[in-house]
C-alpha cells in the first residue's frame, strides 16, 4: 500500500488487453505478455517459502549434475588406493570409491557433495513448511485443490529422492538404513519378497541396488519433480496469487508488487538461498562417509540416524512392540506393518483434508483471500496436532542417542515416546484450539470496545476507567472480514446424497463432523452490525 492505494491491481490490466484484441494476433499476444508482466505479487514474507523450495531445487540440480559426472554407480568391488590413509588397501565398491575420490581428490568436490546434501534437507523442509503455511491459511481451497495435491506429491517424491541419494555412496551408515528398508519391504504380505528381489537384484544386499537407485535418483524422480513444479507454477499463474486479508484486498484483485519488481527481488533471493546453502556446506560437515567406512552386510553402524524427513518412519519402527500374527499360513510382521500404515495414514490425512473440509462446508466458491489461523480454530489445532505427532516420532528415531546422552535406559525413552505419541497430539490440539478461541475473543472485544491506550481516567464518582481508542476502518475490516460457517444440520446433509443405509451413515457422519468443525464451542461469533451500533453508537465501516 502507498498513500492508501494498492501498489498494483490486476484489474488495471484490462484496458491493455482490450486494445490488443482489436489490433489483431500480434498485438493480442503483446497485450497478453504485457498484462502478465504487470501481474501483482503480494509482498509478504511467508510467500518466500515457496521460492526457497524452487531455488534449493535449482541448487540440487546444478550440484547433482556435477556429482553425476564423477560418480560410478556400480557395486563392483575394487581396492581403495586413494588419499585417505585409514582405508587404503580395503576392498570397497566402485560407488564408495568414486564418492571418496569426489570428497578428497576432486577440487571442490567435498563442498559440492555437502552443498548437495544440505540443499536436499532444505528442499524437503521448505516443502513441508510451505504446505503447513498453505494448510493453516486455507490456501488449498478452490481453485487450488490440484495445487495442494501437487505440493503433497512433491513432498513424497522429495523424500524418496533423498532416500535414494542417501544410499548411493554405499557406506556403512546408508547400508544400515537399507537393511531397515529391506525389512519393511519384506513385511508387506504376499508381494514383499518379490519387491525385495527386484529392488536389490537378489538376496539383500544384492548387486543391482546402486544401479537401480541411481536411475531413480538421477533420472526418473527428478523428471517427475520438474514436471510437477512446472504444472504448479502454471496453476499459480492461471489462478492468480492468494493474499492476506486487508483493506483494498478482495476476491477479485491482487494487491502487491509488479512482476518486474518482484522478479528483481526474486533473483536476489535466489542468490541469497544459494549462498546460504554453500556457506552451511563449507562450515558444517555432513555425511562423512570416510568415518563410517564401506558397507558390509555383517556390520551395523552404532548410533545410526536417518535424515530428518525419514525420521517419522524410523521412529515408529523403533517404538512398535514386536508383534506377529499368523494369517492364511503366513506370518504378518505387525511391528513393521503397523508403523508403515500409520506413517502412510499420517501423510494421507494431509492430502485429503481440503476435500473433507469442502464436503463439510458445501462452500464451492473460488477463494483468494487467506484465512487468519485464529479464525479456524479446529483446523489450526488439527495442523498443530499433526506436527506434534511428527516431532514425537522424530524424537523416537533417536531413542538410543537420547538414552546414552541422558544416562537413562533405552526402554524408558521408548515407553515415554509411546505415551507421547498419544498424549502430546491431544494436548497440542486442546491448547491450540483454546489459544485460537482466546485470540478471537480479544479481536471481538477490540472491535466493540476499541484498543487499550493505557491511559487511566478518574470519573466524578471516583471510579477509575481506562480510555479505549476506536479502531480505524482498516483494522476493523481485518478483524471482521472472515466468513463464519455454520454446521450442516442432518436435513441439509441429505442434499446430493442418495438414499440407503450407507448413504444415511454418510449423511450422519457429515453432519457430525461439520458440527465438530464449526459447531458450538469451535468459534467465537464475530460482532454483528447491530451489536457494533449499540455499543459504539455508529455504523461499522
XYZ file of C-alpha atoms in Angstrom:
541
model
C 0.000 0.000 0.000
C 1.141 3.561 -0.735
C -0.894 6.609 0.345
C -3.864 4.325 0.934
C -3.715 2.929 -2.634
C -2.607 -0.534 -3.787
C 0.860 -0.792 -5.301
C -0.574 -2.731 -8.191
C -4.010 -4.109 -9.039
C -4.698 -6.739 -11.712
C -7.957 -5.006 -12.648
C -5.861 -2.190 -14.120
C -4.624 -4.554 -16.862
C -7.977 -4.927 -18.626
C -7.564 -1.817 -20.810
C -4.355 -3.102 -22.379
C -5.953 -6.458 -23.127
C -8.958 -4.844 -24.896
C -6.687 -2.816 -27.166
C -4.758 -5.978 -28.073
C -7.946 -7.846 -29.011
C -8.903 -5.138 -31.510
C -5.458 -4.870 -33.030
C -5.073 -8.491 -34.143
C -3.000 -11.554 -33.290
C 0.415 -9.950 -32.780
C -0.868 -7.114 -30.668
C -3.075 -9.528 -28.756
C -0.037 -11.619 -27.844
C 1.876 -8.487 -26.932
C -1.003 -7.284 -24.766
C -1.213 -10.651 -23.020
C 2.537 -10.605 -22.383
C 2.351 -7.036 -21.137
C -0.598 -7.899 -18.927
C 1.275 -10.847 -17.397
C 4.287 -8.591 -16.831
C 2.036 -6.287 -14.801
C 0.700 -9.091 -12.613
C 0.784 -8.243 -8.942
C 2.634 -10.375 -6.386
C 1.811 -9.936 -2.679
C 4.896 -8.844 -0.770
C 4.588 -11.000 2.362
C 7.492 -12.922 3.869
C 5.591 -16.237 4.070
C 5.367 -16.427 0.275
C 9.158 -16.726 0.191
C 8.813 -20.308 1.478
C 7.688 -21.455 -1.954
C 10.629 -19.674 -3.553
C 13.031 -21.415 -1.161
C 11.622 -24.721 -2.437
C 12.280 -23.741 -6.037
C 15.738 -22.253 -5.502
C 17.026 -25.105 -3.341
C 15.810 -27.464 -6.081
C 17.861 -25.484 -8.620
C 20.927 -25.848 -6.378
C 20.202 -29.578 -6.146
C 20.042 -29.946 -9.925
C 23.247 -27.981 -10.558
C 25.292 -29.754 -7.888
C 23.743 -33.104 -8.824
C 24.878 -32.761 -12.437
C 28.404 -32.006 -11.250
C 28.449 -35.076 -8.967
C 26.898 -37.362 -11.595
C 29.861 -36.737 -13.901
C 32.327 -38.282 -11.423
C 30.167 -40.844 -9.634
C 30.282 -44.523 -10.683
C 27.010 -46.322 -9.807
C 28.433 -49.816 -9.516
C 28.669 -52.416 -6.737
C 31.784 -53.962 -8.332
C 34.465 -54.414 -5.664
C 37.817 -52.641 -6.115
C 40.771 -51.971 -3.831
C 40.841 -48.457 -2.432
C 44.116 -46.663 -3.233
C 43.028 -43.086 -2.577
C 44.449 -40.378 -0.354
C 42.556 -41.354 2.819
C 45.175 -43.500 4.561
C 42.990 -45.410 7.115
C 41.030 -47.098 4.295
C 43.893 -47.636 1.852
C 44.073 -51.244 0.699
C 40.496 -52.151 1.744
C 38.012 -53.657 -0.689
C 35.234 -51.185 -1.435
C 32.574 -50.819 -4.108
C 33.146 -48.546 -7.086
C 30.325 -46.341 -5.784
C 32.111 -45.841 -2.461
C 35.492 -45.427 -4.197
C 34.173 -42.707 -6.506
C 32.447 -40.939 -3.571
C 35.771 -40.909 -1.697
C 37.541 -39.585 -4.796
C 34.974 -36.775 -5.095
C 35.427 -35.909 -1.422
C 39.231 -35.947 -1.208
C 40.776 -35.682 -4.661
C 38.379 -33.651 -6.810
C 38.878 -29.907 -6.419
C 35.807 -28.537 -4.644
C 34.235 -31.994 -4.621
C 33.570 -32.164 -0.895
C 31.988 -28.708 -0.931
C 29.683 -29.720 -3.796
C 28.791 -33.021 -2.069
C 27.910 -31.296 1.163
C 26.033 -28.496 -0.612
C 24.004 -31.143 -2.439
C 23.133 -32.878 0.832
C 22.265 -29.670 2.686
C 20.185 -28.422 -0.245
C 18.231 -31.689 -0.140
C 17.454 -31.206 3.560
C 16.426 -27.593 2.977
C 14.345 -28.573 -0.058
C 12.275 -31.158 1.810
C 11.975 -28.897 4.847
C 10.826 -25.905 2.811
C 8.194 -28.007 1.031
C 6.808 -29.213 4.363
C 6.792 -25.720 5.908
C 5.243 -24.284 2.726
C 2.480 -26.906 2.859
C 1.867 -26.047 6.502
C 1.547 -22.368 5.565
C -0.957 -23.309 2.873
C -2.835 -25.512 5.345
C -3.087 -23.005 8.199
C -4.190 -20.144 5.911
C -6.676 -22.197 3.878
C -4.840 -21.579 0.595
C -5.850 -25.101 -0.507
C -9.465 -24.095 -1.170
C -10.957 -23.881 -4.649
C -9.431 -23.283 -7.199
C -6.156 -24.574 -5.672
C -7.028 -28.131 -4.666
C -4.977 -29.545 -7.540
C -2.047 -27.335 -6.490
C -2.318 -28.782 -2.983
C -2.165 -32.344 -4.312
C 0.844 -31.448 -6.483
C 2.619 -29.975 -3.454
C 1.869 -33.123 -1.473
C 3.208 -35.344 -4.288
C 6.336 -33.186 -4.463
C 6.889 -33.771 -0.748
C 6.598 -37.547 -1.153
C 8.857 -37.560 -4.227
C 11.404 -35.361 -2.433
C 11.511 -37.798 0.482
C 12.159 -40.766 -1.827
C 14.631 -38.720 -3.852
C 16.531 -38.062 -0.644
C 16.352 -41.729 0.374
C 17.750 -42.963 -2.950
C 20.515 -40.355 -2.954
C 21.412 -41.060 0.676
C 22.132 -44.711 -0.201
C 24.223 -44.148 -3.330
C 27.681 -43.749 -1.640
C 27.372 -47.345 -0.324
C 28.839 -46.519 3.065
C 28.086 -48.383 6.290
C 25.536 -45.836 7.534
C 23.465 -45.924 4.362
C 23.743 -49.723 4.301
C 22.307 -49.881 7.818
C 19.380 -47.798 6.642
C 18.935 -50.100 3.662
C 18.679 -53.080 5.990
C 15.744 -51.338 7.708
C 14.167 -50.573 4.327
C 14.575 -54.193 3.267
C 12.942 -55.433 6.477
C 9.986 -53.124 5.933
C 9.592 -54.271 2.327
C 9.748 -57.940 3.335
C 6.949 -57.373 5.877
C 4.475 -56.476 3.101
C 2.176 -59.507 2.743
C 2.379 -61.688 -0.389
C 4.478 -59.311 -2.548
C 7.206 -58.175 -0.139
C 9.762 -60.835 -1.028
C 9.293 -60.232 -4.765
C 9.725 -56.468 -4.336
C 12.938 -57.044 -2.373
C 14.345 -59.383 -5.037
C 13.509 -56.888 -7.782
C 14.953 -53.893 -5.921
C 18.208 -55.483 -4.751
C 18.706 -57.835 -7.683
C 18.760 -60.891 -5.422
C 19.102 -61.539 -1.713
C 19.980 -58.449 0.326
C 22.260 -56.602 -0.252
C 22.310 -57.810 -3.869
C 24.333 -56.299 -6.690
C 21.903 -54.059 -8.578
C 20.609 -51.740 -5.878
C 23.068 -48.923 -6.614
C 22.260 -49.022 -10.322
C 18.504 -49.061 -9.607
C 18.709 -46.211 -7.101
C 20.960 -44.216 -9.421
C 18.366 -44.489 -12.185
C 15.611 -43.367 -9.806
C 17.663 -40.611 -8.211
C 19.198 -39.075 -11.322
C 16.525 -39.541 -13.972
C 13.062 -40.768 -13.048
C 12.223 -38.886 -9.839
C 13.826 -35.554 -10.925
C 11.921 -35.711 -14.233
C 8.648 -36.196 -12.359
C 9.501 -33.359 -9.993
C 10.351 -30.955 -12.822
C 7.020 -31.771 -14.462
C 5.074 -31.243 -11.230
C 6.897 -27.978 -10.466
C 6.097 -26.695 -13.960
C 2.419 -27.592 -13.548
C 2.384 -25.997 -10.086
C 3.830 -22.720 -11.411
C 1.403 -22.746 -14.355
C -1.546 -23.221 -11.997
C -0.261 -20.411 -9.765
C -0.162 -18.040 -12.756
C -3.540 -19.224 -14.036
C -5.366 -18.987 -10.703
C -3.592 -15.742 -9.632
C -1.938 -15.319 -6.276
C -3.559 -15.590 -2.875
C -3.219 -12.692 -0.448
C -3.735 -11.986 3.216
C -6.847 -10.024 4.239
C -6.554 -6.268 4.425
C -8.009 -3.003 3.254
C -8.417 -2.809 -0.514
C -7.943 -6.552 -0.979
C -10.859 -8.513 -2.393
C -11.504 -11.843 -4.083
C -11.286 -10.088 -7.469
C -7.944 -8.288 -7.219
C -4.369 -8.811 -6.072
C -2.508 -6.055 -4.249
C 1.272 -6.159 -4.320
C 4.410 -5.539 -6.347
C 4.505 -5.606 -10.173
C 6.123 -8.645 -11.778
C 9.229 -6.732 -12.907
C 9.965 -5.526 -9.379
C 9.180 -8.940 -7.916
C 11.480 -10.630 -10.468
C 14.451 -8.470 -9.439
C 13.852 -9.172 -5.750
C 13.364 -12.867 -6.520
C 16.676 -13.052 -8.381
C 18.423 -11.545 -5.391
C 16.664 -14.011 -3.104
C 17.893 -16.903 -5.275
C 21.478 -15.735 -4.810
C 20.830 -15.447 -1.072
C 19.461 -19.007 -0.845
C 22.316 -20.437 -2.919
C 24.873 -18.521 -0.889
C 23.344 -19.734 2.385
C 23.452 -23.357 1.189
C 27.120 -23.149 0.220
C 28.002 -21.263 3.405
C 26.457 -24.042 5.502
C 28.161 -26.665 3.336
C 31.530 -25.013 3.850
C 31.134 -24.650 7.612
C 29.141 -27.690 8.782
C 30.196 -31.247 7.977
C 27.523 -33.711 6.895
C 27.615 -37.395 5.936
C 31.363 -38.050 6.403
C 31.414 -41.452 4.668
C 35.134 -41.958 5.407
C 34.319 -42.183 9.106
C 31.681 -44.858 8.540
C 33.661 -46.914 6.035
C 32.293 -49.080 3.206
C 29.130 -51.094 3.687
C 29.452 -54.677 4.897
C 26.378 -56.888 5.474
C 27.852 -58.307 8.685
C 28.315 -54.885 10.323
C 25.956 -52.216 11.647
C 26.962 -48.662 12.483
C 26.185 -47.675 16.078
C 24.013 -44.608 16.656
C 22.807 -44.532 13.044
C 20.153 -41.915 12.332
C 18.222 -41.261 9.115
C 17.793 -37.807 7.624
C 15.063 -35.936 9.492
C 12.319 -36.385 6.874
C 12.525 -40.190 7.190
C 12.743 -39.984 10.971
C 8.994 -40.373 11.448
C 9.013 -43.829 9.857
C 12.165 -44.927 11.676
C 10.835 -43.616 14.997
C 7.550 -45.518 14.663
C 9.505 -48.687 13.865
C 11.630 -48.269 16.990
C 8.739 -47.852 19.435
C 6.468 -50.528 17.993
C 6.333 -53.775 20.045
C 7.494 -56.941 18.265
C 4.025 -58.237 17.413
C 3.494 -61.033 14.904
C 0.355 -62.944 13.889
C -0.317 -65.870 11.556
C -2.807 -65.363 8.740
C -3.563 -67.805 5.896
C -0.451 -69.759 6.704
C 1.751 -66.670 6.612
C 3.370 -64.674 9.378
C 2.439 -60.992 9.402
C 5.095 -58.775 10.979
C 2.862 -56.199 12.652
C 5.902 -54.468 14.119
C 6.625 -53.311 10.554
C 3.154 -53.196 9.020
C 1.529 -51.016 11.684
C 4.235 -48.277 11.629
C 4.148 -48.370 7.826
C 0.360 -47.942 7.877
C 0.456 -45.178 10.499
C 3.130 -43.213 8.624
C 1.184 -43.605 5.376
C -2.060 -42.579 7.081
C -0.362 -39.521 8.561
C 0.524 -38.176 5.121
C -2.728 -39.353 3.524
C -4.680 -37.345 6.099
C -2.730 -34.267 4.998
C -3.525 -34.924 1.344
C -7.314 -35.415 1.673
C -8.110 -32.767 4.301
C -9.001 -29.983 1.783
C -11.611 -32.232 0.186
C -13.047 -33.194 3.581
C -13.355 -29.539 4.596
C -15.030 -28.669 1.297
C -17.501 -31.528 1.843
C -18.317 -30.312 5.354
C -18.824 -26.649 4.400
C -20.541 -27.091 0.996
C -18.583 -23.984 0.010
C -17.681 -24.274 -3.670
C -16.724 -20.631 -4.270
C -13.353 -19.565 -5.615
C -11.452 -18.023 -2.695
C -8.300 -15.947 -2.986
C -8.265 -14.239 0.440
C -6.383 -16.281 3.025
C -7.680 -17.187 6.468
C -6.116 -15.990 9.685
C -5.343 -19.246 11.554
C -7.120 -17.986 14.688
C -10.392 -17.780 12.742
C -10.290 -21.540 12.023
C -9.529 -22.955 15.492
C -10.244 -26.623 14.755
C -8.274 -26.665 11.513
C -5.352 -24.902 13.176
C -5.477 -27.299 16.128
C -5.504 -30.311 13.790
C -2.443 -28.960 11.979
C -0.540 -28.410 15.229
C -1.512 -31.908 16.424
C -0.190 -33.330 13.129
C 3.123 -31.518 13.569
C 3.425 -32.607 17.210
C 2.890 -36.268 16.267
C 5.588 -35.933 13.609
C 8.032 -34.380 16.092
C 7.427 -37.050 18.744
C 8.034 -39.771 16.142
C 11.199 -37.930 15.100
C 12.379 -37.967 18.722
C 11.729 -41.709 18.797
C 14.188 -42.150 15.918
C 16.938 -41.023 18.303
C 15.906 -43.092 21.336
C 19.315 -44.757 21.623
C 21.228 -41.456 21.361
C 18.912 -39.834 23.937
C 19.396 -42.782 26.301
C 23.184 -42.534 26.061
C 23.338 -38.736 26.428
C 20.887 -38.574 29.350
C 22.207 -41.725 31.029
C 18.827 -43.462 31.119
C 17.687 -46.825 29.795
C 16.552 -47.008 26.191
C 13.401 -48.794 27.390
C 12.438 -45.740 29.463
C 12.841 -43.457 26.443
C 10.833 -45.860 24.277
C 7.940 -46.019 26.755
C 7.952 -42.237 27.148
C 7.675 -41.863 23.386
C 4.877 -44.437 23.205
C 2.798 -42.430 25.665
C 3.835 -39.199 23.955
C 2.525 -40.331 20.566
C -0.982 -40.369 22.067
C -0.859 -37.643 24.723
C 1.179 -34.902 23.010
C -1.072 -34.502 19.904
C -4.213 -34.438 22.076
C -2.671 -31.827 24.371
C -1.432 -29.777 21.415
C -4.903 -29.888 19.842
C -6.635 -28.730 23.024
C -4.137 -25.957 23.816
C -4.058 -24.630 20.226
C -7.841 -24.545 19.997
C -8.119 -22.638 23.278
C -5.440 -20.147 22.219
C -7.204 -19.535 18.891
C -10.547 -19.002 20.631
C -8.887 -16.645 23.101
C -7.446 -14.608 20.231
C -10.893 -14.479 18.620
C -12.401 -13.132 21.867
C -9.694 -10.482 22.015
C -10.468 -9.453 18.422
C -14.180 -9.247 19.270
C -13.501 -7.044 22.286
C -11.242 -4.769 20.229
C -13.970 -4.328 17.599
C -16.662 -3.497 20.179
C -14.639 -1.503 22.713
C -11.572 -0.298 20.826
C -7.877 -0.533 21.569
C -6.485 -0.140 25.094
C -4.452 3.060 25.384
C -3.013 2.579 28.891
C -4.484 5.954 29.947
C -6.431 5.787 33.207
C -9.202 8.331 33.830
C -10.977 9.036 37.122
C -14.694 9.683 36.872
C -16.558 12.205 39.067
C -17.911 9.391 41.234
C -14.361 8.168 41.961
C -14.322 5.215 39.562
C -11.169 4.614 37.559
C -11.575 3.527 33.912
C -9.153 3.006 31.044
C -9.544 5.067 27.901
C -10.102 2.967 24.767
C -9.252 4.248 21.311
C -11.658 3.316 18.477
C -10.202 1.146 15.725
C -9.673 2.519 12.261
C -11.573 1.163 9.247
C -8.609 -0.912 8.031
C -8.235 -2.790 11.311
C -11.997 -3.204 11.665
C -12.077 -4.774 8.217
C -9.209 -7.133 9.094
C -10.921 -8.349 12.284
C -14.399 -8.829 10.783
C -13.954 -9.790 7.120
C -13.797 -13.577 7.644
C -16.670 -15.943 6.933
C -18.011 -17.995 9.811
C -19.571 -21.265 8.661
C -22.490 -22.888 10.394
C -22.593 -26.642 10.949
C -24.614 -28.664 8.488
C -27.816 -29.979 10.070
C -28.926 -33.565 9.273
C -31.637 -32.312 6.912
C -29.177 -30.262 4.826
C -26.703 -33.148 4.829
C -29.144 -35.127 2.653
C -28.581 -32.778 -0.293
C -26.612 -34.520 -3.010
C -26.548 -37.841 -1.133
C -28.662 -40.811 -2.259
C -30.946 -42.839 -0.029
C -29.769 -46.095 1.515
C -28.155 -47.423 4.665
C -24.623 -46.494 3.590
C -25.715 -43.058 2.424
C -27.602 -42.497 5.683
C -24.389 -43.204 7.584
C -22.537 -40.790 5.280
C -25.131 -38.064 5.971
C -24.866 -38.637 9.702
C -21.057 -38.588 9.542
C -21.095 -35.391 7.504
C -23.419 -33.633 9.949
C -21.408 -34.828 12.967
C -18.022 -33.791 11.535
C -19.427 -30.434 10.455
C -20.710 -29.847 13.990
C -17.272 -30.693 15.431
C -15.590 -28.336 12.981
C -17.988 -25.367 13.132
C -20.480 -26.097 15.914
C -20.826 -24.648 19.389
C -17.536 -24.062 21.147
C -15.480 -24.068 17.936
C -15.632 -20.347 17.113
C -16.478 -17.046 18.775
C -19.262 -15.184 16.928
C -17.909 -12.003 15.420
C -19.765 -8.769 16.291
C -22.863 -8.098 14.238
C -23.714 -4.704 12.768
C -26.409 -4.222 15.428
C -24.053 -5.033 18.328
C -21.454 -2.617 16.999
C -24.044 0.143 16.619
C -25.496 -0.364 20.106
C -22.118 -0.168 21.847
C -20.338 2.460 19.740
C -23.356 4.426 18.541
C -22.199 4.385 14.906
C -22.278 2.118 11.873
C -19.401 -0.245 11.195
C -17.425 0.921 8.146
